JSON list of C-alpha atoms in Angstrom, two decimals:
[
{"chain": "A", "resi": 62, "resn": "MET", "atom": "CA", "xyz": [131.74, 95.90, 122.29]},
{"chain": "A", "resi": 63, "resn": "LYS", "atom": "CA", "xyz": [129.42, 95.04, 119.37]},
{"chain": "A", "resi": 64, "resn": "LYS", "atom": "CA", "xyz": [132.06, 96.20, 116.88]},
{"chain": "A", "resi": 65, "resn": "ASN", "atom": "CA", "xyz": [134.66, 93.93, 118.53]},
{"chain": "A", "resi": 66, "resn": "LEU", "atom": "CA", "xyz": [132.29, 90.96, 118.34]},
{"chain": "A", "resi": 67, "resn": "ILE", "atom": "CA", "xyz": [131.63, 91.51, 114.63]},
{"chain": "A", "resi": 68, "resn": "THR", "atom": "CA", "xyz": [135.36, 91.87, 113.96]},
{"chain": "A", "resi": 69, "resn": "ALA", "atom": "CA", "xyz": [136.07, 88.65, 115.87]},
{"chain": "A", "resi": 70, "resn": "LEU", "atom": "CA", "xyz": [133.40, 86.77, 113.90]},
{"chain": "A", "resi": 71, "resn": "LEU", "atom": "CA", "xyz": [134.80, 88.00, 110.59]},
{"chain": "A", "resi": 72, "resn": "LEU", "atom": "CA", "xyz": [138.34, 87.03, 111.53]},
{"chain": "A", "resi": 73, "resn": "THR", "atom": "CA", "xyz": [137.27, 83.50, 112.48]},
{"chain": "A", "resi": 74, "resn": "THR", "atom": "CA", "xyz": [135.08, 82.87, 109.41]},
{"chain": "A", "resi": 75, "resn": "LEU", "atom": "CA", "xyz": [137.32, 84.39, 106.72]},
{"chain": "A", "resi": 76, "resn": "PRO", "atom": "CA", "xyz": [139.82, 81.50, 106.79]},
{"chain": "A", "resi": 77, "resn": "LEU", "atom": "CA", "xyz": [136.94, 79.03, 106.37]},
{"chain": "A", "resi": 78, "resn": "LEU", "atom": "CA", "xyz": [135.58, 80.96, 103.40]},
{"chain": "A", "resi": 79, "resn": "ALA", "atom": "CA", "xyz": [139.02, 81.25, 101.83]},
{"chain": "A", "resi": 80, "resn": "HIS", "atom": "CA", "xyz": [139.58, 77.50, 102.29]},
{"chain": "A", "resi": 81, "resn": "ALA", "atom": "CA", "xyz": [136.27, 76.68, 100.55]},
{"chain": "A", "resi": 82, "resn": "ASP", "atom": "CA", "xyz": [137.39, 78.62, 97.46]},
{"chain": "A", "resi": 83, "resn": "GLU", "atom": "CA", "xyz": [140.66, 76.69, 97.30]},
{"chain": "A", "resi": 84, "resn": "THR", "atom": "CA", "xyz": [139.19, 73.18, 97.20]},
{"chain": "A", "resi": 85, "resn": "ALA", "atom": "CA", "xyz": [137.11, 70.84, 95.08]},
{"chain": "A", "resi": 86, "resn": "ARG", "atom": "CA", "xyz": [135.93, 67.25, 95.65]},
{"chain": "A", "resi": 87, "resn": "ILE", "atom": "CA", "xyz": [136.35, 64.01, 93.69]},
{"chain": "A", "resi": 88, "resn": "ARG", "atom": "CA", "xyz": [134.66, 60.59, 93.84]},
{"chain": "A", "resi": 89, "resn": "LEU", "atom": "CA", "xyz": [136.81, 57.54, 93.06]},
{"chain": "A", "resi": 90, "resn": "PHE", "atom": "CA", "xyz": [135.64, 53.93, 92.67]},
{"chain": "A", "resi": 91, "resn": "ASP", "atom": "CA", "xyz": [137.41, 50.78, 93.80]},
{"chain": "A", "resi": 92, "resn": "GLN", "atom": "CA", "xyz": [136.93, 47.05, 94.40]},
{"chain": "A", "resi": 93, "resn": "ASN", "atom": "CA", "xyz": [138.96, 43.83, 94.24]},
{"chain": "A", "resi": 94, "resn": "GLN", "atom": "CA", "xyz": [141.00, 43.60, 91.03]},
{"chain": "A", "resi": 95, "resn": "VAL", "atom": "CA", "xyz": [140.88, 47.41, 90.75]},
{"chain": "A", "resi": 96, "resn": "SER", "atom": "CA", "xyz": [143.69, 49.74, 91.79]},
{"chain": "A", "resi": 97, "resn": "THR", "atom": "CA", "xyz": [142.88, 53.43, 92.19]},
{"chain": "A", "resi": 98, "resn": "LYS", "atom": "CA", "xyz": [145.24, 56.13, 93.47]},
{"chain": "A", "resi": 99, "resn": "LEU", "atom": "CA", "xyz": [144.91, 59.88, 93.85]},
{"chain": "A", "resi": 100, "resn": "TYR", "atom": "CA", "xyz": [147.85, 62.29, 93.72]},
{"chain": "A", "resi": 101, "resn": "PRO", "atom": "CA", "xyz": [146.74, 65.77, 94.85]},
{"chain": "A", "resi": 102, "resn": "ASN", "atom": "CA", "xyz": [149.06, 68.66, 93.85]},
{"chain": "A", "resi": 103, "resn": "GLN", "atom": "CA", "xyz": [150.78, 66.43, 91.31]},
{"chain": "A", "resi": 104, "resn": "SER", "atom": "CA", "xyz": [150.64, 66.23, 87.49]},
{"chain": "A", "resi": 105, "resn": "CYS", "atom": "CA", "xyz": [152.39, 62.86, 87.32]},
{"chain": "A", "resi": 106, "resn": "HIS", "atom": "CA", "xyz": [151.91, 59.40, 88.86]},
{"chain": "A", "resi": 107, "resn": "ASN", "atom": "CA", "xyz": [154.11, 57.01, 90.82]},
{"chain": "A", "resi": 108, "resn": "THR", "atom": "CA", "xyz": [154.14, 53.24, 90.73]},
{"chain": "A", "resi": 109, "resn": "PHE", "atom": "CA", "xyz": [151.24, 51.75, 92.63]},
{"chain": "A", "resi": 110, "resn": "PHE", "atom": "CA", "xyz": [153.49, 50.26, 95.32]},
{"chain": "A", "resi": 111, "resn": "SER", "atom": "CA", "xyz": [155.60, 53.41, 95.85]},
{"chain": "A", "resi": 112, "resn": "GLY", "atom": "CA", "xyz": [153.67, 54.45, 98.94]},
{"chain": "A", "resi": 113, "resn": "LYS", "atom": "CA", "xyz": [153.05, 57.89, 97.46]},
{"chain": "A", "resi": 114, "resn": "GLY", "atom": "CA", "xyz": [149.56, 59.14, 96.74]},
{"chain": "A", "resi": 115, "resn": "ILE", "atom": "CA", "xyz": [146.26, 58.17, 98.31]},
{"chain": "A", "resi": 116, "resn": "LYS", "atom": "CA", "xyz": [145.34, 54.52, 97.75]},
{"chain": "A", "resi": 117, "resn": "VAL", "atom": "CA", "xyz": [141.55, 54.33, 97.55]},
{"chain": "A", "resi": 118, "resn": "SER", "atom": "CA", "xyz": [141.33, 50.67, 98.52]},
{"chain": "A", "resi": 119, "resn": "GLY", "atom": "CA", "xyz": [143.04, 51.20, 101.86]},
{"chain": "A", "resi": 120, "resn": "GLY", "atom": "CA", "xyz": [144.76, 47.81, 102.04]},
{"chain": "A", "resi": 121, "resn": "MET", "atom": "CA", "xyz": [143.88, 44.28, 103.06]},
{"chain": "A", "resi": 122, "resn": "GLY", "atom": "CA", "xyz": [140.84, 45.28, 105.14]},
{"chain": "A", "resi": 123, "resn": "SER", "atom": "CA", "xyz": [139.21, 46.85, 102.10]},
{"chain": "A", "resi": 124, "resn": "ALA", "atom": "CA", "xyz": [140.15, 43.84, 99.95]},
{"chain": "A", "resi": 125, "resn": "PHE", "atom": "CA", "xyz": [138.48, 41.40, 102.37]},
{"chain": "A", "resi": 126, "resn": "GLY", "atom": "CA", "xyz": [135.50, 43.75, 102.68]},
{"chain": "A", "resi": 127, "resn": "SER", "atom": "CA", "xyz": [135.10, 43.78, 98.90]},
{"chain": "A", "resi": 128, "resn": "LEU", "atom": "CA", "xyz": [135.56, 40.00, 98.76]},
{"chain": "A", "resi": 129, "resn": "LEU", "atom": "CA", "xyz": [132.89, 39.40, 101.39]},
{"chain": "A", "resi": 130, "resn": "GLY", "atom": "CA", "xyz": [130.54, 42.11, 100.13]},
{"chain": "A", "resi": 131, "resn": "LEU", "atom": "CA", "xyz": [131.05, 44.23, 103.26]},
{"chain": "A", "resi": 132, "resn": "SER", "atom": "CA", "xyz": [132.82, 47.26, 101.74]},
{"chain": "A", "resi": 133, "resn": "SER", "atom": "CA", "xyz": [131.03, 50.52, 102.21]},
{"chain": "A", "resi": 134, "resn": "SER", "atom": "CA", "xyz": [131.26, 53.81, 100.36]},
{"chain": "A", "resi": 135, "resn": "LYS", "atom": "CA", "xyz": [132.41, 56.99, 102.08]},
{"chain": "A", "resi": 136, "resn": "SER", "atom": "CA", "xyz": [130.78, 60.24, 100.96]},
{"chain": "A", "resi": 137, "resn": "ILE", "atom": "CA", "xyz": [131.62, 63.84, 101.82]},
{"chain": "A", "resi": 138, "resn": "GLY", "atom": "CA", "xyz": [128.52, 65.17, 100.06]},
{"chain": "A", "resi": 139, "resn": "ILE", "atom": "CA", "xyz": [129.02, 64.88, 96.30]},
{"chain": "A", "resi": 140, "resn": "PRO", "atom": "CA", "xyz": [125.55, 64.57, 94.68]},
{"chain": "A", "resi": 141, "resn": "GLU", "atom": "CA", "xyz": [124.47, 61.10, 93.58]},
{"chain": "A", "resi": 142, "resn": "THR", "atom": "CA", "xyz": [124.93, 60.17, 89.90]},
{"chain": "A", "resi": 143, "resn": "ASP", "atom": "CA", "xyz": [123.93, 57.16, 87.79]},
{"chain": "A", "resi": 144, "resn": "SER", "atom": "CA", "xyz": [127.29, 55.64, 88.77]},
{"chain": "A", "resi": 145, "resn": "THR", "atom": "CA", "xyz": [126.51, 55.68, 92.50]},
{"chain": "A", "resi": 146, "resn": "HIS", "atom": "CA", "xyz": [122.82, 54.91, 92.04]},
{"chain": "A", "resi": 147, "resn": "ASN", "atom": "CA", "xyz": [123.69, 51.79, 90.01]},
{"chain": "A", "resi": 148, "resn": "LEU", "atom": "CA", "xyz": [126.81, 50.84, 91.98]},
{"chain": "A", "resi": 149, "resn": "LYS", "atom": "CA", "xyz": [125.73, 47.19, 92.27]},
{"chain": "A", "resi": 150, "resn": "GLU", "atom": "CA", "xyz": [126.14, 46.83, 88.50]},
{"chain": "A", "resi": 151, "resn": "LYS", "atom": "CA", "xyz": [129.88, 47.45, 88.88]},
{"chain": "A", "resi": 152, "resn": "SER", "atom": "CA", "xyz": [130.23, 44.67, 91.44]},
{"chain": "A", "resi": 153, "resn": "GLY", "atom": "CA", "xyz": [131.58, 41.32, 90.32]},
{"chain": "A", "resi": 154, "resn": "VAL", "atom": "CA", "xyz": [131.79, 37.86, 91.84]},
{"chain": "A", "resi": 155, "resn": "LEU", "atom": "CA", "xyz": [133.52, 38.23, 95.23]},
{"chain": "A", "resi": 156, "resn": "SER", "atom": "CA", "xyz": [134.25, 41.86, 94.39]},
{"chain": "A", "resi": 157, "resn": "LYS", "atom": "CA", "xyz": [131.83, 44.47, 95.75]},
{"chain": "A", "resi": 158, "resn": "ALA", "atom": "CA", "xyz": [132.27, 47.94, 94.22]},
{"chain": "A", "resi": 159, "resn": "TYR", "atom": "CA", "xyz": [132.44, 50.99, 96.47]},
{"chain": "A", "resi": 160, "resn": "TYR", "atom": "CA", "xyz": [133.57, 54.60, 96.27]},
{"chain": "A", "resi": 161, "resn": "LYS", "atom": "CA", "xyz": [135.33, 57.16, 98.39]},
{"chain": "A", "resi": 162, "resn": "GLU", "atom": "CA", "xyz": [135.17, 60.92, 98.06]},
{"chain": "A", "resi": 163, "resn": "TYR", "atom": "CA", "xyz": [138.10, 63.23, 98.72]},
{"chain": "A", "resi": 164, "resn": "GLU", "atom": "CA", "xyz": [138.77, 66.93, 98.97]},
{"chain": "A", "resi": 165, "resn": "ILE", "atom": "CA", "xyz": [141.43, 68.09, 96.48]},
{"chain": "A", "resi": 166, "resn": "PRO", "atom": "CA", "xyz": [143.10, 71.43, 95.86]},
{"chain": "A", "resi": 167, "resn": "ALA", "atom": "CA", "xyz": [141.46, 73.70, 93.31]},
{"chain": "A", "resi": 168, "resn": "GLN", "atom": "CA", "xyz": [143.47, 75.49, 90.64]},
{"chain": "A", "resi": 169, "resn": "GLN", "atom": "CA", "xyz": [146.30, 72.98, 91.14]},
{"chain": "A", "resi": 170, "resn": "PRO", "atom": "CA", "xyz": [146.97, 69.74, 89.25]},
{"chain": "A", "resi": 171, "resn": "SER", "atom": "CA", "xyz": [145.71, 66.44, 90.62]},
{"chain": "A", "resi": 172, "resn": "THR", "atom": "CA", "xyz": [146.37, 63.03, 89.08]},
{"chain": "A", "resi": 173, "resn": "VAL", "atom": "CA", "xyz": [144.19, 59.92, 89.14]},
{"chain": "A", "resi": 174, "resn": "SER", "atom": "CA", "xyz": [145.58, 56.46, 88.32]},
{"chain": "A", "resi": 175, "resn": "MET", "atom": "CA", "xyz": [143.27, 53.53, 87.81]},
{"chain": "A", "resi": 176, "resn": "ALA", "atom": "CA", "xyz": [143.82, 49.97, 86.63]},
{"chain": "A", "resi": 177, "resn": "PHE", "atom": "CA", "xyz": [141.70, 46.83, 86.59]},
{"chain": "A", "resi": 178, "resn": "LEU", "atom": "CA", "xyz": [142.12, 43.18, 85.66]},
{"chain": "A", "resi": 179, "resn": "GLN", "atom": "CA", "xyz": [139.41, 41.06, 84.07]},
{"chain": "A", "resi": 180, "resn": "MET", "atom": "CA", "xyz": [136.61, 43.43, 85.06]},
{"chain": "A", "resi": 181, "resn": "SER", "atom": "CA", "xyz": [134.26, 43.62, 82.08]},
{"chain": "A", "resi": 182, "resn": "ASN", "atom": "CA", "xyz": [131.54, 45.17, 84.25]},
{"chain": "A", "resi": 183, "resn": "PHE", "atom": "CA", "xyz": [133.66, 48.05, 85.60]},
{"chain": "A", "resi": 184, "resn": "THR", "atom": "CA", "xyz": [133.55, 50.47, 82.67]},
{"chain": "A", "resi": 185, "resn": "ASN", "atom": "CA", "xyz": [131.17, 53.41, 82.49]},
{"chain": "A", "resi": 186, "resn": "VAL", "atom": "CA", "xyz": [129.75, 55.39, 79.58]},
{"chain": "A", "resi": 187, "resn": "ASN", "atom": "CA", "xyz": [127.77, 58.54, 80.37]},
{"chain": "A", "resi": 188, "resn": "GLY", "atom": "CA", "xyz": [126.94, 57.22, 83.82]},
{"chain": "A", "resi": 189, "resn": "LYS", "atom": "CA", "xyz": [125.79, 53.81, 82.56]},
{"chain": "A", "resi": 190, "resn": "VAL", "atom": "CA", "xyz": [127.85, 50.66, 83.11]},
{"chain": "A", "resi": 191, "resn": "LYS", "atom": "CA", "xyz": [128.63, 49.02, 79.77]},
{"chain": "A", "resi": 192, "resn": "PRO", "atom": "CA", "xyz": [130.58, 45.91, 78.79]},
{"chain": "A", "resi": 193, "resn": "ARG", "atom": "CA", "xyz": [134.15, 46.81, 77.87]},
{"chain": "A", "resi": 194, "resn": "ILE", "atom": "CA", "xyz": [135.12, 46.57, 74.19]},
{"chain": "A", "resi": 195, "resn": "GLU", "atom": "CA", "xyz": [137.44, 43.60, 73.76]},
{"chain": "A", "resi": 196, "resn": "SER", "atom": "CA", "xyz": [139.65, 45.40, 71.20]},
{"chain": "A", "resi": 197, "resn": "THR", "atom": "CA", "xyz": [141.41, 47.26, 74.03]},
{"chain": "A", "resi": 198, "resn": "GLY", "atom": "CA", "xyz": [144.09, 44.60, 74.20]},
{"chain": "A", "resi": 199, "resn": "GLY", "atom": "CA", "xyz": [142.86, 41.91, 76.56]},
{"chain": "A", "resi": 200, "resn": "SER", "atom": "CA", "xyz": [141.28, 41.70, 79.94]},
{"chain": "A", "resi": 201, "resn": "SER", "atom": "CA", "xyz": [143.10, 44.50, 81.76]},
{"chain": "A", "resi": 202, "resn": "CYS", "atom": "CA", "xyz": [143.14, 48.24, 81.48]},
{"chain": "A", "resi": 203, "resn": "SER", "atom": "CA", "xyz": [145.03, 51.14, 83.07]},
{"chain": "A", "resi": 204, "resn": "ASP", "atom": "CA", "xyz": [145.25, 54.89, 82.60]},
{"chain": "A", "resi": 205, "resn": "ASN", "atom": "CA", "xyz": [146.74, 57.90, 84.36]},
{"chain": "A", "resi": 206, "resn": "VAL", "atom": "CA", "xyz": [145.33, 61.40, 83.87]},
{"chain": "A", "resi": 207, "resn": "SER", "atom": "CA", "xyz": [145.81, 64.79, 85.46]},
{"chain": "A", "resi": 208, "resn": "PHE", "atom": "CA", "xyz": [143.47, 67.77, 85.56]},
{"chain": "A", "resi": 209, "resn": "ILE", "atom": "CA", "xyz": [143.05, 71.10, 87.28]},
{"chain": "A", "resi": 210, "resn": "ALA", "atom": "CA", "xyz": [139.93, 71.31, 89.42]},
{"chain": "A", "resi": 211, "resn": "LYS", "atom": "CA", "xyz": [137.78, 74.42, 89.59]},
{"chain": "A", "resi": 212, "resn": "PRO", "atom": "CA", "xyz": [137.01, 75.78, 93.06]},
{"chain": "A", "resi": 213, "resn": "ASN", "atom": "CA", "xyz": [133.84, 74.47, 94.76]},
{"chain": "A", "resi": 214, "resn": "THR", "atom": "CA", "xyz": [133.29, 71.86, 92.03]},
{"chain": "A", "resi": 215, "resn": "ASP", "atom": "CA", "xyz": [132.60, 68.13, 92.32]},
{"chain": "A", "resi": 216, "resn": "TYR", "atom": "CA", "xyz": [134.16, 65.49, 90.05]},
{"chain": "A", "resi": 217, "resn": "GLU", "atom": "CA", "xyz": [133.87, 61.75, 89.39]},
{"chain": "A", "resi": 218, "resn": "ALA", "atom": "CA", "xyz": [136.42, 59.44, 87.73]},
{"chain": "A", "resi": 219, "resn": "ASN", "atom": "CA", "xyz": [135.36, 56.50, 85.53]},
{"chain": "A", "resi": 220, "resn": "PHE", "atom": "CA", "xyz": [136.69, 54.28, 82.75]},
{"chain": "A", "resi": 221, "resn": "THR", "atom": "CA", "xyz": [135.03, 54.43, 79.35]},
{"chain": "A", "resi": 222, "resn": "ASN", "atom": "CA", "xyz": [134.55, 51.27, 77.33]},
{"chain": "A", "resi": 223, "resn": "GLU", "atom": "CA", "xyz": [137.60, 52.31, 75.26]},
{"chain": "A", "resi": 224, "resn": "CYS", "atom": "CA", "xyz": [139.90, 51.88, 78.30]},
{"chain": "A", "resi": 225, "resn": "ARG", "atom": "CA", "xyz": [140.17, 55.63, 78.89]},
{"chain": "A", "resi": 226, "resn": "LEU", "atom": "CA", "xyz": [140.00, 57.21, 82.31]},
{"chain": "A", "resi": 227, "resn": "THR", "atom": "CA", "xyz": [137.66, 60.18, 82.26]},
{"chain": "A", "resi": 228, "resn": "ILE", "atom": "CA", "xyz": [137.12, 62.87, 84.83]},
{"chain": "A", "resi": 229, "resn": "SER", "atom": "CA", "xyz": [133.63, 64.37, 84.77]},
{"chain": "A", "resi": 230, "resn": "GLU", "atom": "CA", "xyz": [132.17, 67.36, 86.52]},
{"chain": "A", "resi": 231, "resn": "VAL", "atom": "CA", "xyz": [129.17, 66.40, 88.66]},
{"chain": "A", "resi": 232, "resn": "VAL", "atom": "CA", "xyz": [126.41, 68.87, 87.77]},
{"chain": "A", "resi": 233, "resn": "LYS", "atom": "CA", "xyz": [123.57, 68.91, 90.26]},
{"chain": "A", "resi": 234, "resn": "LYS", "atom": "CA", "xyz": [120.02, 69.00, 88.90]},
{"chain": "A", "resi": 235, "resn": "GLY", "atom": "CA", "xyz": [116.73, 69.50, 90.67]},
{"chain": "A", "resi": 236, "resn": "GLU", "atom": "CA", "xyz": [115.88, 68.06, 94.09]},
{"chain": "A", "resi": 237, "resn": "GLY", "atom": "CA", "xyz": [115.55, 64.28, 94.00]},
{"chain": "A", "resi": 238, "resn": "GLN", "atom": "CA", "xyz": [117.20, 63.98, 90.55]},
{"chain": "A", "resi": 239, "resn": "LEU", "atom": "CA", "xyz": [120.51, 62.29, 89.81]},
{"chain": "A", "resi": 240, "resn": "ALA", "atom": "CA", "xyz": [123.31, 64.70, 88.90]},
{"chain": "A", "resi": 241, "resn": "ASP", "atom": "CA", "xyz": [124.69, 64.77, 85.36]},
{"chain": "A", "resi": 242, "resn": "LEU", "atom": "CA", "xyz": [128.29, 63.88, 84.47]},
{"chain": "A", "resi": 243, "resn": "VAL", "atom": "CA", "xyz": [129.99, 66.30, 82.07]},
{"chain": "A", "resi": 244, "resn": "PRO", "atom": "CA", "xyz": [133.46, 65.10, 80.93]},
{"chain": "A", "resi": 245, "resn": "ILE", "atom": "CA", "xyz": [136.24, 67.66, 81.31]},
{"chain": "A", "resi": 246, "resn": "GLU", "atom": "CA", "xyz": [139.58, 68.06, 79.58]},
{"chain": "A", "resi": 247, "resn": "VAL", "atom": "CA", "xyz": [142.36, 65.91, 81.05]},
{"chain": "A", "resi": 248, "resn": "GLN", "atom": "CA", "xyz": [146.02, 65.41, 80.25]},
{"chain": "A", "resi": 249, "resn": "VAL", "atom": "CA", "xyz": [147.96, 62.16, 80.11]},
{"chain": "A", "resi": 250, "resn": "ALA", "atom": "CA", "xyz": [149.90, 61.98, 83.37]},
{"chain": "A", "resi": 251, "resn": "PRO", "atom": "CA", "xyz": [153.47, 60.78, 82.87]},
{"chain": "A", "resi": 252, "resn": "LYS", "atom": "CA", "xyz": [155.35, 58.74, 85.43]},
{"chain": "A", "resi": 253, "resn": "CYS", "atom": "CA", "xyz": [157.10, 60.96, 88.01]},
{"chain": "A", "resi": 254, "resn": "SER", "atom": "CA", "xyz": [160.86, 61.04, 87.67]}
]
């Protein structure tokens, strides 16, 4: 009887353990005048209005929430970084910044697309919000990158002040300390054919 109970427990927990090794998590930021999409299991991107991918903003409700300052972030447990701790600095007039965290497949490509218009306070350098360099070609910026996530690893996507989308590994530090962001290697994600 005891042997059967142990076998039953192992059989029910093994799929959960296997699933944990096959996933990672990513934090993506959004607000009015920002468009962010996630394409799990994909090394290319689609047009923003294609309906494919996961749209971080979630539609008109999120837009009005950002406009009225009512948008709220949704976390699945990624440690806090300077970016989340100083989230108010990313907010603009009638455009509250927020983030959402997603589970993504590990050891498979995922693509992040992000664009913004006239958002000088949206860029991020080493976890600190910095004014965007004006030599990037005007007041808008967009980039599409793909990467392969490591199992059981957390990531965060941000723009640099050179209009480049970076994906950083979130490295937890001691209790009560903000996690570090360590940029990882990404590839330019072409448009899907």
